């Protein structure tokens, strides 16, 4: 399955390439997603810091942060259309809320438009909203960085508990956030991967 940005008439693609960071910024700006650029820069910085703490390549974490929401330039209905055209499995949660597909579409753009081929980086991007069973350190770092770099008004209600959990382990911090989603009634519709992630993390953090 591939993605071709020229297929979407409302998109303005890059006219020239500079480097990954500039290209990411320019593609978002050309398509009126300035807020997304603010958000992904913060996520990239937090991911880089977490990577240093947990002995992961900081540059990989930074790149994942920059590209994780690059699919903001694509309309959710087009994300669903692309998945269906390619006979991809669609979780009932994604069918109901196509925006949930943005993690998978971001990974496609990262690979096909930004030439990121490292499966570790693509994995982290592909599960940054739902996580999945047996996540890698990089998967968990990007998942957490996205939640720590809160982009709404005020402070995230889960942030204190998540920060405490993070002093124990990445696994415990991820579980803290997932439990918060399930307990606070903040879930629109539980994604299969999120349920599996919770079960896995409960097992390893006993
Ligand atoms: Fe996202
Ligand atoms: Fe994000």
mmCIF file of N, CA and C and ligand atoms in Angstrom, residues 39-40 43 65 68-69 102 128-129 146-147 149 151, ligand 2:
data_model
loop_
_atom_site.group_PDB
_atom_site.id
_atom_site.type_symbol
_atom_site.label_atom_id
_atom_site.label_comp_id
_atom_site.label_asym_id
_atom_site.label_seq_id
_atom_site.Cartn_x
_atom_site.Cartn_y
_atom_site.Cartn_z
ATOM 1 N N UNK A 39 2.680 21.780 17.417
ATOM 2 C CA UNK A 39 2.516 20.559 18.212
ATOM 3 C C UNK A 39 3.647 19.554 17.950
ATOM 4 N N UNK A 40 3.945 19.287 16.701
ATOM 5 C CA UNK A 40 4.931 18.227 16.407
ATOM 6 C C UNK A 40 6.340 18.623 16.846
ATOM 7 N N UNK A 43 6.361 17.737 20.523
ATOM 8 C CA UNK A 43 6.417 16.277 20.679
ATOM 9 C C UNK A 43 7.832 15.780 20.362
ATOM 10 N N UNK A 65 8.752 12.274 16.184
ATOM 11 C CA UNK A 65 7.942 13.372 16.713
ATOM 12 C C UNK A 65 7.517 14.334 15.613
ATOM 13 N N UNK A 68 4.894 12.453 13.133
ATOM 14 C CA UNK A 68 3.809 11.580 13.598
ATOM 15 C C UNK A 68 2.411 12.061 13.196
ATOM 16 N N UNK A 69 2.239 13.367 13.037
ATOM 17 C CA UNK A 69 0.911 13.897 12.660
ATOM 18 C C UNK A 69 0.921 14.538 11.275
ATOM 19 N N UNK A 102 -5.251 8.386 11.275
ATOM 20 C CA UNK A 102 -4.176 9.338 10.961
ATOM 21 C C UNK A 102 -2.801 8.801 11.343
ATOM 22 N N UNK A 128 1.064 5.629 17.408
ATOM 23 C CA UNK A 128 1.245 6.697 18.405
ATOM 24 C C UNK A 128 -0.045 7.102 19.115
ATOM 25 N N UNK A 129 -1.198 6.700 18.608
ATOM 26 C CA UNK A 129 -2.464 7.047 19.272
ATOM 27 C C UNK A 129 -3.000 5.884 20.097
ATOM 28 N N UNK A 146 3.624 12.433 22.859
ATOM 29 C CA UNK A 146 2.418 13.025 22.265
ATOM 30 C C UNK A 146 1.419 13.429 23.352
ATOM 31 N N UNK A 147 1.402 12.704 24.463
ATOM 32 C CA UNK A 147 0.465 13.012 25.555
ATOM 33 C C UNK A 147 1.041 14.072 26.499
ATOM 34 N N UNK A 149 3.246 16.490 25.606
ATOM 35 C CA UNK A 149 3.226 17.770 24.882
ATOM 36 C C UNK A 149 1.770 18.145 24.603
ATOM 37 N N UNK A 151 -1.505 19.984 23.824
ATOM 38 C CA UNK A 151 -1.695 21.147 22.946
ATOM 39 C C UNK A 151 -3.049 21.832 23.141
HETATM 40 FE FE1 LIG B 2 0.163 14.368 18.023
#
